[in-house]
Short mmCIF file of C-alpha atoms in Angstrom, two decimals:
data_model
loop_
_atom_site.label_atom_id
_atom_site.label_comp_id
_atom_site.label_asym_id
_atom_site.label_seq_id
_atom_site.Cartn_x
_atom_site.Cartn_y
_atom_site.Cartn_z
CA UNK Q 81 33.43 28.44 -13.58
CA UNK Q 82 32.83 30.46 -10.40
CA UNK Q 83 29.23 31.13 -11.45
CA UNK Q 84 28.64 27.40 -12.02
CA UNK Q 85 29.92 26.64 -8.53
CA UNK Q 86 27.56 29.19 -7.03
CA UNK Q 87 24.63 27.66 -8.91
CA UNK Q 88 25.50 24.19 -7.63
CA UNK Q 89 25.67 25.42 -4.05
CA UNK Q 90 22.34 27.21 -4.38
CA UNK Q 91 20.71 24.17 -5.95
CA UNK Q 92 21.98 21.76 -3.33
CA UNK Q 93 21.05 24.13 -0.52
CA UNK Q 94 17.49 24.71 -1.69
CA UNK Q 95 15.98 21.92 0.41
CA UNK Q 96 17.76 22.96 3.59
CA UNK Q 97 16.80 26.61 3.06
CA UNK Q 98 13.14 25.80 2.35
CA UNK Q 99 12.98 23.45 5.31
CA UNK Q 100 14.53 26.03 7.66
CA UNK Q 101 12.11 28.74 6.54
CA UNK Q 102 9.17 26.41 7.25
CA UNK Q 103 10.45 25.05 10.56
CA UNK Q 104 7.84 27.00 12.55
CA UNK Q 105 5.11 25.47 10.38
CA UNK Q 106 6.49 21.97 10.96
CA UNK Q 107 6.75 22.51 14.71
CA UNK Q 108 3.19 23.82 14.84
CA UNK Q 109 1.77 20.89 12.87
CA UNK Q 110 3.22 17.92 14.78
CA UNK Q 111 0.68 17.85 17.62
CA UNK Q 112 -2.16 18.20 15.09
CA UNK Q 113 -0.85 15.30 13.01
CA UNK Q 114 -0.63 13.06 16.07
CA UNK Q 115 -4.15 14.10 17.16
CA UNK Q 116 -5.56 13.34 13.69
CA UNK Q 117 -3.79 10.01 13.57
CA UNK Q 118 -5.22 8.98 16.94
CA UNK Q 119 -8.72 10.08 15.91
CA UNK Q 120 -8.60 7.98 12.73
CA UNK Q 121 -7.17 5.05 14.65
CA UNK Q 122 -10.05 5.17 17.11
CA UNK Q 123 -12.63 5.56 14.31
CA UNK Q 124 -11.55 3.16 11.53
CA UNK Q 125 -13.70 2.31 8.51
CA UNK Q 126 -13.48 -0.58 6.06
CA UNK Q 127 -12.75 -0.34 2.33
CA UNK Q 128 -15.27 1.71 0.30
CA UNK Q 129 -17.00 2.63 3.57
CA UNK Q 130 -14.71 5.49 4.67
CA UNK Q 131 -17.54 8.02 4.92
CA UNK Q 132 -16.66 9.82 8.18
CA UNK Q 133 -12.96 9.64 7.37
CA UNK Q 134 -13.55 11.34 4.02
CA UNK Q 135 -15.74 14.03 5.58
CA UNK Q 136 -13.07 14.96 8.15
CA UNK Q 137 -10.39 15.12 5.45
CA UNK Q 138 -12.53 17.24 3.12
CA UNK Q 139 -13.43 19.67 5.90
CA UNK Q 140 -9.75 20.13 6.72
CA UNK Q 141 -8.71 20.76 3.12
CA UNK Q 142 -11.55 23.23 2.60
CA UNK Q 143 -10.50 25.13 5.73
CA UNK Q 144 -7.09 25.62 4.11
CA UNK Q 145 -8.58 27.12 0.95
CA UNK Q 146 -7.72 24.06 -1.12
CA UNK Q 147 -9.98 23.13 -4.03
CA UNK Q 148 -11.71 19.88 -3.00
CA UNK Q 149 -13.47 17.10 -4.86
CA UNK Q 150 -15.29 14.37 -2.92
CA UNK Q 151 -16.96 11.09 -3.84
CA UNK Q 152 -14.10 9.99 -6.10
CA UNK Q 153 -14.06 6.18 -6.36
CA UNK Q 154 -16.93 6.09 -3.82
CA UNK Q 155 -15.34 7.85 -0.83
CA UNK Q 156 -12.08 9.31 -2.13
CA UNK Q 157 -11.11 12.93 -1.56
CA UNK Q 158 -8.91 14.96 -3.92
CA UNK Q 159 -7.45 18.37 -3.11
CA UNK Q 160 -5.74 20.72 -5.57
CA UNK Q 161 -3.37 23.43 -4.33
CA UNK Q 162 -2.00 25.86 -6.92
CA UNK Q 163 1.23 27.67 -6.15
CA UNK Q 164 1.94 31.31 -6.83
CA UNK Q 165 3.95 30.36 -9.92
CA UNK Q 166 2.99 28.09 -12.83
CA UNK Q 167 4.78 24.78 -13.30
CA UNK Q 168 4.45 21.02 -13.13
CA UNK Q 169 1.91 18.97 -11.16
CA UNK Q 170 2.95 16.59 -8.40
CA UNK Q 171 0.52 14.21 -6.67
CA UNK Q 172 0.78 12.89 -3.12
CA UNK Q 173 -1.28 9.87 -2.13
CA UNK Q 174 -2.52 8.51 1.22
CA UNK Q 175 -4.77 5.46 1.65
CA UNK Q 176 -7.71 5.64 4.08
CA UNK Q 177 -9.15 2.18 4.74
CA UNK Q 178 -8.83 -0.06 7.78
CA UNK Q 179 -8.90 -3.86 8.10
CA UNK Q 180 -11.31 -6.46 9.53
CA UNK Q 181 -9.02 -7.06 12.53
CA UNK Q 182 -9.95 -6.87 16.22
CA UNK Q 183 -7.41 -4.72 18.06
CA UNK Q 184 -5.59 -6.26 21.03
CA UNK Q 185 -3.59 -3.21 22.15
CA UNK Q 186 -4.21 -1.24 25.35
CA UNK Q 187 -3.84 2.20 23.74
CA UNK Q 188 -6.07 5.01 25.08
CA UNK Q 189 -7.23 5.51 21.47
CA UNK Q 190 -7.72 1.79 20.79
CA UNK Q 191 -10.38 0.88 18.25
CA UNK Q 192 -13.54 -0.75 19.61
CA UNK Q 193 -15.34 -0.45 16.29
CA UNK Q 194 -17.15 -3.45 14.84
CA UNK Q 195 -18.69 -3.87 11.42
CA UNK Q 196 -19.85 -6.48 8.94
CA UNK Q 197 -17.36 -8.07 6.56
CA UNK Q 198 -18.38 -10.80 4.10
CA UNK Q 199 -21.46 -11.55 6.18
CA UNK Q 200 -19.64 -11.80 9.52
CA UNK Q 201 -19.40 -9.40 12.46
CA UNK Q 202 -15.77 -8.31 12.77
CA UNK Q 203 -13.60 -5.88 14.66
CA UNK Q 204 -12.19 -3.00 12.61
CA UNK Q 205 -8.64 -1.71 13.08
CA UNK Q 206 -6.04 0.40 11.34
CA UNK Q 207 -3.69 -2.56 11.45
CA UNK Q 208 -1.55 -1.35 8.55
CA UNK Q 209 -0.95 2.28 9.43
CA UNK Q 210 -3.25 3.98 6.97
CA UNK Q 211 -4.36 6.24 9.83
CA UNK Q 212 -0.80 7.64 9.92
CA UNK Q 213 -0.77 8.14 6.15
CA UNK Q 214 -3.97 10.23 6.28
CA UNK Q 215 -2.66 12.37 9.15
CA UNK Q 216 0.72 12.92 7.49
CA UNK Q 217 -0.84 14.07 4.21
CA UNK Q 218 -3.26 16.37 6.04
CA UNK Q 219 -0.20 17.88 7.71
CA UNK Q 220 1.59 18.30 4.38
CA UNK Q 221 -1.49 20.02 2.96
CA UNK Q 222 -1.57 22.50 5.84
CA UNK Q 223 2.15 23.32 5.63
CA UNK Q 224 2.11 23.77 1.85
CA UNK Q 225 -1.07 25.85 1.93
CA UNK Q 226 0.82 28.33 4.13
CA UNK Q 227 3.76 28.40 1.72
CA UNK Q 228 2.16 28.87 -1.70
CA UNK Q 229 4.91 31.37 -2.55
CA UNK Q 230 7.38 28.45 -2.55
CA UNK Q 231 5.28 26.29 -4.88
CA UNK Q 232 6.17 26.47 -8.56
CA UNK Q 233 3.25 24.54 -10.00
CA UNK Q 234 0.46 22.49 -8.42
CA UNK Q 235 0.17 19.89 -5.69
CA UNK Q 236 -2.62 17.33 -5.89
CA UNK Q 237 -3.54 15.54 -2.65
CA UNK Q 238 -5.08 12.11 -3.23
CA UNK Q 239 -6.84 10.46 -0.28
CA UNK Q 240 -7.67 7.03 -1.61
CA UNK Q 241 -10.17 4.45 -0.35
CA UNK Q 242 -9.96 0.65 -0.58
CA UNK Q 243 -6.22 0.11 -0.88
CA UNK Q 244 -6.76 -3.21 0.89
CA UNK Q 245 -9.19 -4.20 -1.84
CA UNK Q 246 -12.81 -3.42 -2.58
CA UNK Q 247 -15.49 -5.78 -1.24
CA UNK Q 248 -16.49 -8.58 -3.66
CA UNK Q 249 -18.64 -7.27 -6.47
CA UNK Q 250 -17.41 -3.68 -6.10
CA UNK Q 251 -14.76 -1.62 -7.83
CA UNK Q 252 -12.43 0.52 -5.79
CA UNK Q 253 -8.96 1.66 -4.86
CA UNK Q 254 -6.34 3.21 -7.09
CA UNK Q 255 -7.66 1.54 -10.26
CA UNK Q 256 -11.07 3.16 -9.87
CA UNK Q 257 -9.58 6.54 -8.94
CA UNK Q 258 -7.53 6.47 -12.15
CA UNK Q 259 -10.60 5.39 -14.11
CA UNK Q 260 -12.46 8.40 -12.71
CA UNK Q 261 -9.69 10.77 -13.76
CA UNK Q 262 -7.67 11.45 -10.62
CA UNK Q 263 -4.45 11.83 -12.63
CA UNK Q 264 -6.05 14.41 -14.95
CA UNK Q 265 -7.38 17.97 -14.71
CA UNK Q 266 -4.67 18.98 -14.01
CA UNK Q 267 -2.53 16.21 -15.48
CA UNK Q 268 -0.08 14.74 -12.98
CA UNK Q 269 3.63 14.66 -13.91
CA UNK Q 270 4.86 12.55 -10.97
CA UNK Q 271 3.45 10.95 -7.83
CA UNK Q 272 4.88 10.23 -4.37
CA UNK Q 273 3.61 7.95 -1.63
CA UNK Q 274 4.87 6.51 1.63
CA UNK Q 275 4.07 3.63 3.93
CA UNK Q 276 4.71 3.57 7.66
CA UNK Q 277 6.62 0.47 8.79
CA UNK Q 278 6.37 -1.03 12.27
CA UNK Q 279 9.72 -2.80 11.94
CA UNK Q 280 11.79 0.19 10.78
CA UNK Q 281 13.04 2.52 13.56
CA UNK Q 282 11.61 6.03 13.86
CA UNK Q 283 13.78 8.52 11.97
CA UNK Q 284 14.71 6.14 9.17
CA UNK Q 285 13.56 5.98 5.55
CA UNK Q 286 13.90 2.85 3.40
CA UNK Q 287 13.61 2.85 -0.37
CA UNK Q 288 14.48 0.83 -3.47
CA UNK Q 289 14.79 1.89 -7.08
CA UNK Q 290 12.91 -0.24 -9.62
CA UNK Q 291 10.68 -3.10 -8.44
CA UNK Q 292 10.10 -2.61 -4.73
CA UNK Q 293 6.84 -4.44 -3.92
CA UNK Q 294 5.25 -7.49 -5.48
CA UNK Q 295 2.39 -7.95 -7.87
CA UNK Q 296 -0.51 -9.67 -6.09
CA UNK Q 297 -2.99 -12.17 -7.48
CA UNK Q 298 -5.90 -13.97 -5.84
CA UNK Q 299 -6.59 -17.60 -6.65
CA UNK Q 300 -9.58 -19.84 -6.02
CA UNK Q 301 -9.32 -23.61 -6.45
CA UNK Q 302 -12.54 -25.60 -6.56
CA UNK Q 303 -12.12 -29.29 -5.81
CA UNK Q 304 -14.85 -31.76 -6.66
CA UNK Q 305 -15.04 -35.21 -5.09
CA UNK Q 306 -17.80 -37.67 -4.27
CA UNK Q 307 -19.73 -37.50 -1.00
CA UNK Q 308 -19.82 -40.56 1.24
CA UNK Q 309 -20.16 -41.67 4.85
CA UNK Q 310 -17.11 -40.87 6.94
CA UNK Q 311 -16.85 -44.52 8.00
CA UNK Q 312 -16.58 -45.68 4.37
CA UNK Q 313 -14.07 -43.44 2.57
CA UNK Q 314 -13.57 -46.07 -0.14
CA UNK Q 315 -17.10 -45.43 -1.37
CA UNK Q 316 -16.42 -41.78 -2.15
CA UNK Q 317 -13.73 -39.35 -3.34
CA UNK Q 318 -12.38 -37.16 -0.54
CA UNK Q 319 -11.97 -33.49 -1.65
CA UNK Q 320 -10.34 -32.59 1.67
CA UNK Q 321 -7.56 -35.13 1.10
CA UNK Q 322 -7.15 -33.85 -2.46
CA UNK Q 323 -6.98 -30.27 -1.14
CA UNK Q 324 -4.22 -31.24 1.29
CA UNK Q 325 -2.20 -32.78 -1.54
CA UNK Q 326 -2.76 -29.69 -3.71
CA UNK Q 327 -1.66 -27.31 -0.95
CA UNK Q 328 1.47 -29.37 -0.38
CA UNK Q 329 2.17 -29.61 -4.11
CA UNK Q 330 1.82 -25.88 -4.72
CA UNK Q 331 4.81 -25.17 -2.50
CA UNK Q 332 7.03 -27.34 -4.70
CA UNK Q 333 6.42 -24.85 -7.51
CA UNK Q 334 8.13 -22.25 -5.36
CA UNK Q 335 10.89 -24.45 -3.97
CA UNK Q 336 11.69 -26.49 -7.08
CA UNK Q 337 10.54 -24.59 -10.17
CA UNK Q 338 10.99 -20.85 -9.53
CA UNK Q 339 14.43 -19.31 -10.03
CA UNK Q 340 14.51 -17.55 -6.68
CA UNK Q 341 17.96 -16.12 -7.41
CA UNK Q 342 16.12 -13.87 -9.87
CA UNK Q 343 13.28 -12.57 -7.67
CA UNK Q 344 11.20 -13.79 -4.76
CA UNK Q 345 7.85 -15.52 -5.26
CA UNK Q 346 5.19 -16.67 -2.80
CA UNK Q 347 2.09 -18.86 -2.86
CA UNK Q 348 0.00 -18.68 0.31
CA UNK Q 349 -3.28 -20.46 1.05
CA UNK Q 350 -5.31 -18.25 3.36
CA UNK Q 351 -8.62 -20.08 3.47
CA UNK Q 352 -10.00 -23.58 2.91
CA UNK Q 353 -13.69 -24.39 3.18
CA UNK Q 354 -15.30 -27.82 3.10
CA UNK Q 355 -17.77 -30.07 4.86
CA UNK Q 356 -20.56 -29.67 7.41
CA UNK Q 357 -19.98 -32.36 10.07
CA UNK Q 358 -17.50 -34.90 11.39
CA UNK Q 359 -18.84 -38.11 9.83
CA UNK Q 360 -19.52 -36.98 6.28
CA UNK Q 361 -16.92 -36.84 3.54
CA UNK Q 362 -18.14 -33.80 1.59
CA UNK Q 363 -18.60 -33.44 -2.12
CA UNK Q 364 -16.45 -30.36 -2.63
CA UNK Q 365 -13.83 -28.03 -1.16
CA UNK Q 366 -12.66 -24.51 -1.92
CA UNK Q 367 -9.09 -23.26 -1.52
CA UNK Q 368 -8.43 -19.51 -1.58
CA UNK Q 369 -5.06 -17.78 -1.47
CA UNK Q 370 -2.62 -15.22 -2.81
CA UNK Q 371 0.30 -15.23 -5.25
CA UNK Q 372 3.12 -12.68 -4.97
CA UNK Q 373 5.70 -12.12 -7.71
CA UNK Q 374 8.29 -9.47 -8.54
CA UNK Q 375 8.84 -10.59 -12.14
CA UNK Q 376 6.09 -10.96 -14.75
CA UNK Q 377 7.79 -13.85 -16.59
CA UNK Q 378 7.95 -15.74 -13.30
CA UNK Q 379 4.30 -14.86 -12.67
CA UNK Q 380 3.29 -16.33 -16.02
CA UNK Q 381 5.27 -19.53 -15.35
CA UNK Q 382 3.84 -19.86 -11.84
CA UNK Q 383 0.25 -19.36 -13.01
CA UNK Q 384 0.62 -21.96 -15.76
CA UNK Q 385 2.18 -24.56 -13.46
CA UNK Q 386 -0.45 -24.02 -10.78
CA UNK Q 387 -3.26 -24.82 -13.18
CA UNK Q 388 -1.44 -27.88 -14.55
CA UNK Q 389 -0.54 -29.22 -11.11
CA UNK Q 390 -3.93 -28.65 -9.49
CA UNK Q 391 -5.86 -30.55 -12.14
CA UNK Q 392 -3.28 -33.36 -12.29
CA UNK Q 393 -3.21 -33.90 -8.52
CA UNK Q 394 -7.01 -33.99 -8.35
CA UNK Q 395 -7.15 -36.49 -11.20
CA UNK Q 396 -4.54 -38.68 -9.51
CA UNK Q 397 -6.90 -39.04 -6.52
CA UNK Q 398 -10.00 -39.62 -8.68
CA UNK Q 399 -11.36 -36.09 -8.32
CA UNK Q 400 -11.54 -32.91 -10.37
CA UNK Q 401 -10.27 -29.39 -9.72
CA UNK Q 402 -10.26 -26.04 -11.47
CA UNK Q 403 -8.15 -22.97 -10.77
CA UNK Q 404 -9.17 -19.33 -11.23
CA UNK Q 405 -6.52 -16.62 -10.88
CA UNK Q 406 -7.50 -12.95 -10.69
CA UNK Q 407 -5.08 -10.05 -10.87
CA UNK Q 408 -4.87 -7.79 -7.83
CA UNK Q 409 -2.06 -5.25 -8.00
CA UNK Q 410 0.86 -4.66 -10.33
CA UNK Q 411 4.52 -4.53 -9.33
CA UNK Q 412 5.23 -1.36 -7.35
CA UNK Q 413 7.93 0.08 -9.58
CA UNK Q 414 9.89 3.12 -8.46
CA UNK Q 415 10.98 5.17 -11.47
CA UNK Q 416 14.82 5.08 -11.36
CA UNK Q 417 15.23 8.66 -12.66
CA UNK Q 418 12.77 10.01 -10.11
CA UNK Q 419 14.43 8.08 -7.28
CA UNK Q 420 17.88 9.44 -8.20
CA UNK Q 421 16.44 12.94 -8.34
CA UNK Q 422 14.84 12.66 -4.89
CA UNK Q 423 17.60 10.91 -2.91
CA UNK Q 424 19.42 14.21 -2.08
CA UNK Q 425 16.12 15.66 -0.84
CA UNK Q 426 15.42 12.72 1.47
CA UNK Q 427 18.98 12.78 2.78
CA UNK Q 428 18.80 16.52 3.44
CA UNK Q 429 15.63 16.06 5.50
CA UNK Q 430 16.33 12.81 7.36
CA UNK Q 431 20.13 12.77 7.37
CA UNK Q 432 22.20 10.71 4.96
CA UNK Q 433 22.79 7.96 7.52
CA UNK Q 434 19.02 7.51 7.99
CA UNK Q 435 18.14 6.98 4.31
CA UNK Q 436 18.90 3.37 3.41
CA UNK Q 437 18.44 1.15 0.37
CA UNK Q 438 16.15 -1.79 1.07
CA UNK Q 439 15.52 -5.10 -0.64
CA UNK Q 440 12.26 -5.74 -2.46
CA UNK Q 441 9.38 -7.06 -0.36
CA UNK Q 442 6.56 -9.46 -1.22
CA UNK Q 443 3.90 -7.19 0.18
CA UNK Q 444 1.76 -5.50 -2.46
CA UNK Q 445 0.41 -1.98 -3.03
CA UNK Q 446 -2.15 -0.62 -5.45
CA UNK Q 447 -0.01 2.53 -5.62
CA UNK Q 448 1.51 0.49 -8.44
CA UNK Q 449 -1.41 1.41 -10.71
CA UNK Q 450 -0.51 5.12 -10.52
CA UNK Q 451 3.09 4.21 -11.40
CA UNK Q 452 1.92 2.54 -14.59
CA UNK Q 453 0.55 5.90 -15.74
CA UNK Q 454 3.07 8.44 -14.38
CA UNK Q 455 6.57 8.24 -12.84
CA UNK Q 456 6.20 7.40 -9.17
CA UNK Q 457 8.25 6.89 -6.01
CA UNK Q 458 6.99 4.89 -3.01
CA UNK Q 459 9.11 4.64 0.15
CA UNK Q 460 8.91 3.35 3.72
CA UNK Q 461 8.88 5.52 6.85
CA UNK Q 462 10.08 4.27 10.24
CA UNK Q 463 7.41 3.75 12.86
CA UNK Q 464 9.13 1.53 15.43
CA UNK Q 465 10.30 2.98 18.74
CA UNK Q 466 14.14 2.92 18.66
CA UNK Q 467 15.53 0.27 20.98
CA UNK Q 468 12.34 -1.78 20.93
CA UNK Q 469 13.07 -5.49 21.22
CA UNK Q 470 9.73 -6.65 19.81
CA UNK Q 471 7.62 -5.16 17.04
CA UNK Q 472 4.44 -6.56 15.57
CA UNK Q 473 3.85 -7.11 11.85
CA UNK Q 474 1.24 -5.25 9.85
CA UNK Q 475 -2.25 -6.80 9.60
CA UNK Q 476 -2.07 -8.23 13.15
CA UNK Q 477 -4.14 -7.39 16.28
CA UNK Q 478 -1.03 -6.15 18.15
CA UNK Q 479 0.26 -3.82 15.41
CA UNK Q 480 1.30 -0.41 16.73
CA UNK Q 481 3.15 2.68 15.54
CA UNK Q 482 5.25 5.27 17.39
CA UNK Q 483 3.68 8.69 16.73
CA UNK Q 484 7.03 10.45 17.03
CA UNK Q 485 7.94 9.28 13.52
CA UNK Q 486 5.09 11.08 11.76
CA UNK Q 487 6.66 14.53 11.50
CA UNK Q 488 9.51 13.13 9.39
CA UNK Q 489 6.87 11.93 6.93
CA UNK Q 490 5.38 15.43 6.75
CA UNK Q 491 8.78 17.04 6.22
CA UNK Q 492 9.89 14.52 3.61
CA UNK Q 493 6.78 14.69 1.43
CA UNK Q 494 6.76 18.48 1.68
CA UNK Q 495 10.41 18.78 0.66
CA UNK Q 496 10.06 16.22 -2.14
CA UNK Q 497 7.07 18.11 -3.55
CA UNK Q 498 8.84 21.47 -3.52
CA UNK Q 499 12.13 20.16 -4.89
CA UNK Q 500 10.40 18.23 -7.66
CA UNK Q 501 8.31 21.22 -8.71
CA UNK Q 502 11.28 23.59 -8.59
CA UNK Q 503 13.38 21.27 -10.72
CA UNK Q 504 13.43 21.35 -14.51
CA UNK Q 505 13.80 17.56 -14.61
CA UNK Q 506 10.82 15.48 -15.70
CA UNK Q 507 11.51 11.72 -15.50
CA UNK Q 508 10.45 9.60 -18.44
CA UNK Q 509 7.92 6.79 -18.05
CA UNK Q 510 9.90 3.96 -19.57
CA UNK Q 511 11.46 0.64 -18.62
CA UNK Q 512 8.31 0.00 -16.63
CA UNK Q 513 7.54 -3.73 -16.29
CA UNK Q 514 4.21 -4.68 -17.83
CA UNK Q 515 1.89 -7.36 -16.54
#
């Protein structure tokens, strides 16, 4: 019984011991991580166009003696670090792409980059924190490369393009990386990822077991009317009026037909296009938007009712309408066994009081595609300055992150990698929701 007690103490103390022995490495890496993050923030690149970003990442990994593969899924970079002892394979993923957003901050490393997006000149900004994800994973790679003697197995670093979605007509993101074999050679046993959060205080980690982020779908509704002079609406069929009725009606699916006590669901119209001038009732209109669901049965019901309602509303106003729904991402599903296994590690690094269970969110992540293939765990890292009274949401021109929270990301992913590889536990890929 005494021997068992000693084993338990040693097991539980492994994270603290490993972290303490690497403290000099963590201290030495923080300034580098912040410098990298600020560089990437100042030099953002859009999805599938992350050429300079990829080059900088690859150069860094090569300088550490890590085996590097480039050009995966267009611009993706994959690094493989083998420990001094054989064992399992753990993957760590960071996304690289920025957004077509014009930055409004006054930071000294503010982005002034412009580019073309869907035929328009746009500002480019890391308005979702992917710059921090890149820098954190580069830091993890450097720390682990200096501690190969502590690695029982292999760490695979996945720097992924196009998480925000590939441009129309192109493949990209996690789906294409998987298609091109990123989870093979060597075969990955588990995968970890994080996302910085501008509304979670620095020093905190939020997580949820099971479904944690929504499945995303894109819909396009084409409305057909009859063109006429704006002064004589009775001589035509107004597709703009029909569109307004459709947009209004779609929200009743959420408020009156979805069982929201089960899971959340969202329908958002993000774009409507119609007409050329003030005194012409146009012939057609296009409505584009997103659907977010955390339950696949609810998704199926919502999709069916959308198509029924759209065509019926258009018919009621003497027009026609069709609905096309395309899948985006799956439900981000954190493997319950893997989460339970990693909670003590996160608490040892961040402090038990700073690791909190969160509710599911209706944001979406293509990290979900990795989780369909191997057990995965995706969590949120605090990026808001403690005591701040106002923080700005992701995907906005005023979005900003406190750099002081990045080192916790480095420490957490490093500790999770080592503890997973040094454990004999291998979570099963089951009870995964299927779309």
